[in-house]
Amino acid sequence: TRMSVSSTGIDVTGSVTADGLTVEAASGNSTITLKDASGSPNISFTDVADTVQWQIYSTMGGVAGLDPLIFYSSAGEAMRIDSSGNVGIGTSGTPAARLDVVETATATAPIRTETAGGAANTVRNQISMFSGGSNGYHIATIRSNVSNDPYGLAFVENTTQRMALNSSGNLNVGMPSGYNAEGRLHVYKG
């Protein structure tokens, strides 16, 4: 029997072709479980010619719950999440950090952030680093007073700017936010 219906559900042996699938629970959570005797269940996204464009895949070869969840594109592995929650983009193995980005085609591994602009001479995009608690360090772009283009980088501790590097290459150390000293290196003692 390829299909059987019972009081607990429908069992199908073989493939199912359908125009859609809706899973809805009367109460609680809806669950889709993939089981594979070979230990490699996956979800494939294909075109009309059945060419796999994307796959979400788990190797399931080791201890239950410890295998990575891997995202493949037609070009190969694109991203993986390991059992510790580390995310690897462009890695071919276990990510070495919470976010591990590897670029093998060029000499740089770009990470892009973008904002919608804002007031002149204010901090825009930033990378924030915290070591427990709410105190942190930030590296941020500073918006120019004439356009949305950034005109420098600010190095900030909590909310206090400690150093700024402007688009002319001038390094300003210890100056208040928005203060743009002249010269290659300016140390401010306030």
PDB file of C-alpha atoms in Angstrom:
ATOM      1  CA  THR A   1       0.000   0.000   0.000  1.00  0.00           C
ATOM      2  CA  ARG A   2       1.448   3.354  -1.022  1.00  0.00           C
ATOM      3  CA  MET A   3      -1.027   5.404   1.049  1.00  0.00           C
ATOM      4  CA  SER A   4      -2.917   4.629   4.229  1.00  0.00           C
ATOM      5  CA  VAL A   5      -5.240   6.741   6.325  1.00  0.00           C
ATOM      6  CA  SER A   6      -5.662   6.216  10.046  1.00  0.00           C
ATOM      7  CA  SER A   7      -7.164   8.123  12.965  1.00  0.00           C
ATOM      8  CA  THR A   8      -3.727   9.685  13.615  1.00  0.00           C
ATOM      9  CA  GLY A   9      -2.888  10.796  10.077  1.00  0.00           C
ATOM     10  CA  ILE A  10      -1.968   9.857   6.533  1.00  0.00           C
ATOM     11  CA  ASP A  11       1.072   7.712   5.667  1.00  0.00           C
ATOM     12  CA  VAL A  12       2.500   7.860   2.144  1.00  0.00           C
ATOM     13  CA  THR A  13       5.209   5.592   0.749  1.00  0.00           C
ATOM     14  CA  GLY A  14       6.938   7.161  -2.261  1.00  0.00           C
ATOM     15  CA  SER A  15       6.735  10.674  -3.695  1.00  0.00           C
ATOM     16  CA  VAL A  16       3.878  13.140  -3.470  1.00  0.00           C
ATOM     17  CA  THR A  17       3.288  15.802  -6.088  1.00  0.00           C
ATOM     18  CA  ALA A  18       1.011  18.617  -4.977  1.00  0.00           C
ATOM     19  CA  ASP A  19       0.216  22.236  -5.811  1.00  0.00           C
ATOM     20  CA  GLY A  20       0.724  23.212  -2.166  1.00  0.00           C
ATOM     21  CA  LEU A  21       1.028  21.997   1.381  1.00  0.00           C
ATOM     22  CA  THR A  22      -0.578  23.514   4.444  1.00  0.00           C
ATOM     23  CA  VAL A  23       0.190  22.200   7.907  1.00  0.00           C
ATOM     24  CA  GLU A  24      -2.123  23.614  10.551  1.00  0.00           C
ATOM     25  CA  ALA A  25      -2.564  22.428  14.116  1.00  0.00           C
ATOM     26  CA  ALA A  26      -5.885  22.892  15.905  1.00  0.00           C
ATOM     27  CA  SER A  27      -3.857  23.881  18.956  1.00  0.00           C
ATOM     28  CA  GLY A  28      -0.148  23.967  19.797  1.00  0.00           C
ATOM     29  CA  ASN A  29       2.615  23.955  17.201  1.00  0.00           C
ATOM     30  CA  SER A  30       2.522  22.640  13.651  1.00  0.00           C
ATOM     31  CA  THR A  31       5.450  20.347  12.887  1.00  0.00           C
ATOM     32  CA  ILE A  32       6.990  18.983   9.726  1.00  0.00           C
ATOM     33  CA  THR A  33       9.414  16.139  10.393  1.00  0.00           C
ATOM     34  CA  LEU A  34      11.801  14.841   7.746  1.00  0.00           C
ATOM     35  CA  LYS A  35      13.143  11.316   8.244  1.00  0.00           C
ATOM     36  CA  ASP A  36      15.693   9.752   5.934  1.00  0.00           C
ATOM     37  CA  ALA A  37      17.037   6.215   6.252  1.00  0.00           C
ATOM     38  CA  SER A  38      20.376   7.371   4.795  1.00  0.00           C
ATOM     39  CA  GLY A  39      20.674  10.050   7.494  1.00  0.00           C
ATOM     40  CA  SER A  40      20.632  13.058   5.153  1.00  0.00           C
ATOM     41  CA  PRO A  41      17.180  14.676   5.108  1.00  0.00           C
ATOM     42  CA  ASN A  42      16.861  17.868   3.076  1.00  0.00           C
ATOM     43  CA  ILE A  43      14.455  20.394   1.656  1.00  0.00           C
ATOM     44  CA  SER A  44      15.142  21.198  -1.988  1.00  0.00           C
ATOM     45  CA  PHE A  45      13.988  24.226  -3.975  1.00  0.00           C
ATOM     46  CA  THR A  46      13.972  23.346  -7.676  1.00  0.00           C
ATOM     47  CA  ASP A  47      12.957  24.902 -10.958  1.00  0.00           C
ATOM     48  CA  VAL A  48      10.436  23.330 -13.371  1.00  0.00           C
ATOM     49  CA  ALA A  49      13.192  21.141 -14.857  1.00  0.00           C
ATOM     50  CA  ASP A  50      13.871  19.729 -11.348  1.00  0.00           C
ATOM     51  CA  THR A  51      17.286  21.415 -11.211  1.00  0.00           C
ATOM     52  CA  VAL A  52      18.125  22.027  -7.559  1.00  0.00           C
ATOM     53  CA  GLN A  53      18.647  25.739  -6.956  1.00  0.00           C
ATOM     54  CA  TRP A  54      18.768  25.699  -3.126  1.00  0.00           C
ATOM     55  CA  GLN A  55      18.837  23.010  -0.428  1.00  0.00           C
ATOM     56  CA  ILE A  56      18.560  23.039   3.338  1.00  0.00           C
ATOM     57  CA  TYR A  57      20.353  19.929   4.475  1.00  0.00           C
ATOM     58  CA  SER A  58      21.542  18.142   7.604  1.00  0.00           C
ATOM     59  CA  THR A  59      24.170  15.423   7.550  1.00  0.00           C
ATOM     60  CA  MET A  60      22.668  13.632  10.591  1.00  0.00           C
ATOM     61  CA  GLY A  61      25.695  11.353  10.654  1.00  0.00           C
ATOM     62  CA  GLY A  62      26.793  11.875  14.237  1.00  0.00           C
ATOM     63  CA  VAL A  63      25.187  12.320  17.622  1.00  0.00           C
ATOM     64  CA  ALA A  64      21.577  13.506  17.390  1.00  0.00           C
ATOM     65  CA  GLY A  65      21.312  17.282  17.620  1.00  0.00           C
ATOM     66  CA  LEU A  66      25.028  17.899  17.035  1.00  0.00           C
ATOM     67  CA  ASP A  67      25.129  17.901  13.235  1.00  0.00           C
ATOM     68  CA  PRO A  68      25.139  21.203  11.336  1.00  0.00           C
ATOM     69  CA  LEU A  69      22.279  22.647   9.335  1.00  0.00           C
ATOM     70  CA  ILE A  70      23.736  23.443   5.910  1.00  0.00           C
ATOM     71  CA  PHE A  71      22.355  25.765   3.217  1.00  0.00           C
ATOM     72  CA  TYR A  72      23.428  24.968  -0.348  1.00  0.00           C
ATOM     73  CA  SER A  73      22.999  27.002  -3.525  1.00  0.00           C
ATOM     74  CA  SER A  74      23.487  25.593  -7.014  1.00  0.00           C
ATOM     75  CA  ALA A  75      27.136  26.740  -6.670  1.00  0.00           C
ATOM     76  CA  GLY A  76      27.790  24.710  -3.485  1.00  0.00           C
ATOM     77  CA  GLU A  77      27.656  25.292   0.265  1.00  0.00           C
ATOM     78  CA  ALA A  78      26.607  28.859   1.087  1.00  0.00           C
ATOM     79  CA  MET A  79      26.130  28.821   4.876  1.00  0.00           C
ATOM     80  CA  ARG A  80      26.061  26.490   7.859  1.00  0.00           C
ATOM     81  CA  ILE A  81      24.879  26.689  11.445  1.00  0.00           C
ATOM     82  CA  ASP A  82      26.629  24.312  13.836  1.00  0.00           C
ATOM     83  CA  SER A  83      25.229  22.797  17.023  1.00  0.00           C
ATOM     84  CA  SER A  84      26.754  25.643  19.101  1.00  0.00           C
ATOM     85  CA  GLY A  85      24.846  28.254  17.083  1.00  0.00           C
ATOM     86  CA  ASN A  86      27.969  29.432  15.213  1.00  0.00           C
ATOM     87  CA  VAL A  87      27.242  30.642  11.673  1.00  0.00           C
ATOM     88  CA  GLY A  88      29.711  30.085   8.853  1.00  0.00           C
ATOM     89  CA  ILE A  89      29.346  31.898   5.529  1.00  0.00           C
ATOM     90  CA  GLY A  90      31.767  30.739   2.864  1.00  0.00           C
ATOM     91  CA  THR A  91      33.368  28.237   5.254  1.00  0.00           C
ATOM     92  CA  SER A  92      33.730  24.645   4.137  1.00  0.00           C
ATOM     93  CA  GLY A  93      33.784  23.273   7.653  1.00  0.00           C
ATOM     94  CA  THR A  94      32.987  24.162  11.239  1.00  0.00           C
ATOM     95  CA  PRO A  95      32.742  27.942  11.855  1.00  0.00           C
ATOM     96  CA  ALA A  96      35.565  29.204  14.108  1.00  0.00           C
ATOM     97  CA  ALA A  97      33.457  31.933  15.792  1.00  0.00           C
ATOM     98  CA  ARG A  98      29.835  33.060  16.329  1.00  0.00           C
ATOM     99  CA  LEU A  99      30.010  34.582  12.833  1.00  0.00           C
ATOM    100  CA  ASP A 100      32.768  33.304  10.542  1.00  0.00           C
ATOM    101  CA  VAL A 101      32.870  34.861   7.057  1.00  0.00           C
ATOM    102  CA  VAL A 102      35.376  33.471   4.549  1.00  0.00           C
ATOM    103  CA  GLU A 103      35.955  34.827   1.034  1.00  0.00           C
ATOM    104  CA  THR A 104      38.100  32.644  -1.197  1.00  0.00           C
ATOM    105  CA  ALA A 105      37.619  34.465  -4.524  1.00  0.00           C
ATOM    106  CA  THR A 106      39.153  37.808  -3.472  1.00  0.00           C
ATOM    107  CA  ALA A 107      41.510  39.188  -0.825  1.00  0.00           C
ATOM    108  CA  THR A 108      38.683  40.721   1.231  1.00  0.00           C
ATOM    109  CA  ALA A 109      35.627  39.351   3.041  1.00  0.00           C
ATOM    110  CA  PRO A 110      33.173  42.254   2.923  1.00  0.00           C
ATOM    111  CA  ILE A 111      30.419  42.715   5.471  1.00  0.00           C
ATOM    112  CA  ARG A 112      28.028  45.499   4.569  1.00  0.00           C
ATOM    113  CA  THR A 113      25.748  47.582   6.758  1.00  0.00           C
ATOM    114  CA  GLU A 114      23.613  50.486   5.574  1.00  0.00           C
ATOM    115  CA  THR A 115      21.366  53.067   7.193  1.00  0.00           C
ATOM    116  CA  ALA A 116      18.835  55.543   5.857  1.00  0.00           C
ATOM    117  CA  GLY A 117      20.921  58.639   6.679  1.00  0.00           C
ATOM    118  CA  GLY A 118      20.232  61.034   9.491  1.00  0.00           C
ATOM    119  CA  ALA A 119      21.398  64.306  10.979  1.00  0.00           C
ATOM    120  CA  ALA A 120      24.760  65.764   9.928  1.00  0.00           C
ATOM    121  CA  ASN A 121      27.830  64.918  12.004  1.00  0.00           C
ATOM    122  CA  THR A 122      26.105  62.019  13.742  1.00  0.00           C
ATOM    123  CA  VAL A 123      27.098  58.398  14.062  1.00  0.00           C
ATOM    124  CA  ARG A 124      25.459  56.135  11.496  1.00  0.00           C
ATOM    125  CA  ASN A 125      26.443  52.499  10.844  1.00  0.00           C
ATOM    126  CA  GLN A 126      28.349  50.881  13.657  1.00  0.00           C
ATOM    127  CA  ILE A 127      29.862  47.638  14.836  1.00  0.00           C
ATOM    128  CA  SER A 128      29.280  47.253  18.568  1.00  0.00           C
ATOM    129  CA  MET A 129      31.276  45.035  20.899  1.00  0.00           C
ATOM    130  CA  PHE A 130      30.121  44.215  24.422  1.00  0.00           C
ATOM    131  CA  SER A 131      31.735  42.092  27.115  1.00  0.00           C
ATOM    132  CA  GLY A 132      28.754  41.381  29.335  1.00  0.00           C
ATOM    133  CA  GLY A 133      26.561  44.152  30.685  1.00  0.00           C
ATOM    134  CA  SER A 134      25.635  47.307  28.824  1.00  0.00           C
ATOM    135  CA  ASN A 135      29.064  48.970  28.452  1.00  0.00           C
ATOM    136  CA  GLY A 136      30.571  48.560  25.040  1.00  0.00           C
ATOM    137  CA  TYR A 137      32.902  49.755  22.328  1.00  0.00           C
ATOM    138  CA  HIS A 138      31.776  50.848  18.891  1.00  0.00           C
ATOM    139  CA  ILE A 139      33.395  51.531  15.538  1.00  0.00           C
ATOM    140  CA  ALA A 140      31.041  53.741  13.543  1.00  0.00           C
ATOM    141  CA  THR A 141      30.801  55.883  10.439  1.00  0.00           C
ATOM    142  CA  ILE A 142      30.105  59.590  10.904  1.00  0.00           C
ATOM    143  CA  ARG A 143      27.747  61.243   8.442  1.00  0.00           C
ATOM    144  CA  SER A 144      29.063  64.245   6.538  1.00  0.00           C
ATOM    145  CA  ASN A 145      27.386  67.618   7.061  1.00  0.00           C
ATOM    146  CA  VAL A 146      26.861  67.987   3.300  1.00  0.00           C
ATOM    147  CA  SER A 147      25.686  64.556   2.135  1.00  0.00           C
ATOM    148  CA  ASN A 148      24.755  61.052   3.208  1.00  0.00           C
ATOM    149  CA  ASP A 149      28.311  59.914   2.471  1.00  0.00           C
ATOM    150  CA  PRO A 150      30.351  58.983   5.524  1.00  0.00           C
ATOM    151  CA  TYR A 151      33.317  61.230   6.160  1.00  0.00           C
ATOM    152  CA  GLY A 152      35.067  59.323   8.856  1.00  0.00           C
ATOM    153  CA  LEU A 153      35.203  56.630  11.472  1.00  0.00           C
ATOM    154  CA  ALA A 154      34.553  57.162  15.158  1.00  0.00           C
ATOM    155  CA  PHE A 155      35.882  54.902  17.897  1.00  0.00           C
ATOM    156  CA  VAL A 156      33.477  55.164  20.819  1.00  0.00           C
ATOM    157  CA  GLU A 157      33.489  53.824  24.385  1.00  0.00           C
ATOM    158  CA  ASN A 158      29.901  53.562  25.641  1.00  0.00           C
ATOM    159  CA  THR A 159      28.672  56.995  24.415  1.00  0.00           C
ATOM    160  CA  THR A 160      32.010  58.888  24.531  1.00  0.00           C
ATOM    161  CA  GLN A 161      34.009  59.337  21.346  1.00  0.00           C
ATOM    162  CA  ARG A 162      37.639  58.445  22.067  1.00  0.00           C
ATOM    163  CA  MET A 163      39.149  58.772  18.598  1.00  0.00           C
ATOM    164  CA  ALA A 164      38.086  59.732  15.071  1.00  0.00           C
ATOM    165  CA  LEU A 165      39.666  59.217  11.665  1.00  0.00           C
ATOM    166  CA  ASN A 166      38.296  61.592   9.019  1.00  0.00           C
ATOM    167  CA  SER A 167      38.156  61.203   5.230  1.00  0.00           C
ATOM    168  CA  SER A 168      41.344  63.303   4.855  1.00  0.00           C
ATOM    169  CA  GLY A 169      43.283  60.752   6.898  1.00  0.00           C
ATOM    170  CA  ASN A 170      43.545  62.984   9.972  1.00  0.00           C
ATOM    171  CA  LEU A 171      43.543  61.098  13.261  1.00  0.00           C
ATOM    172  CA  ASN A 172      41.965  62.939  16.178  1.00  0.00           C
ATOM    173  CA  VAL A 173      42.476  61.399  19.625  1.00  0.00           C
ATOM    174  CA  GLY A 174      40.485  62.313  22.729  1.00  0.00           C
ATOM    175  CA  MET A 175      38.366  65.001  21.072  1.00  0.00           C
ATOM    176  CA  PRO A 176      34.661  65.542  21.730  1.00  0.00           C
ATOM    177  CA  SER A 177      32.218  64.232  19.145  1.00  0.00           C
ATOM    178  CA  GLY A 178      31.874  66.552  16.151  1.00  0.00           C
ATOM    179  CA  TYR A 179      35.214  68.306  16.795  1.00  0.00           C
ATOM    180  CA  ASN A 180      37.361  68.053  13.648  1.00  0.00           C
ATOM    181  CA  ALA A 181      40.929  69.206  14.297  1.00  0.00           C
ATOM    182  CA  GLU A 182      43.335  69.989  11.489  1.00  0.00           C
ATOM    183  CA  GLY A 183      46.569  68.112  10.909  1.00  0.00           C
ATOM    184  CA  ARG A 184      47.459  64.451  10.496  1.00  0.00           C
ATOM    185  CA  LEU A 185      47.511  63.733  14.221  1.00  0.00           C
ATOM    186  CA  HIS A 186      45.844  65.789  16.881  1.00  0.00           C
ATOM    187  CA  VAL A 187      45.732  64.753  20.551  1.00  0.00           C
ATOM    188  CA  TYR A 188      43.176  66.662  22.572  1.00  0.00           C
ATOM    189  CA  LYS A 189      43.505  67.009  26.315  1.00  0.00           C
ATOM    190  CA  GLY A 190      40.287  68.464  27.636  1.00  0.00           C
TER     191      GLY A 190
END
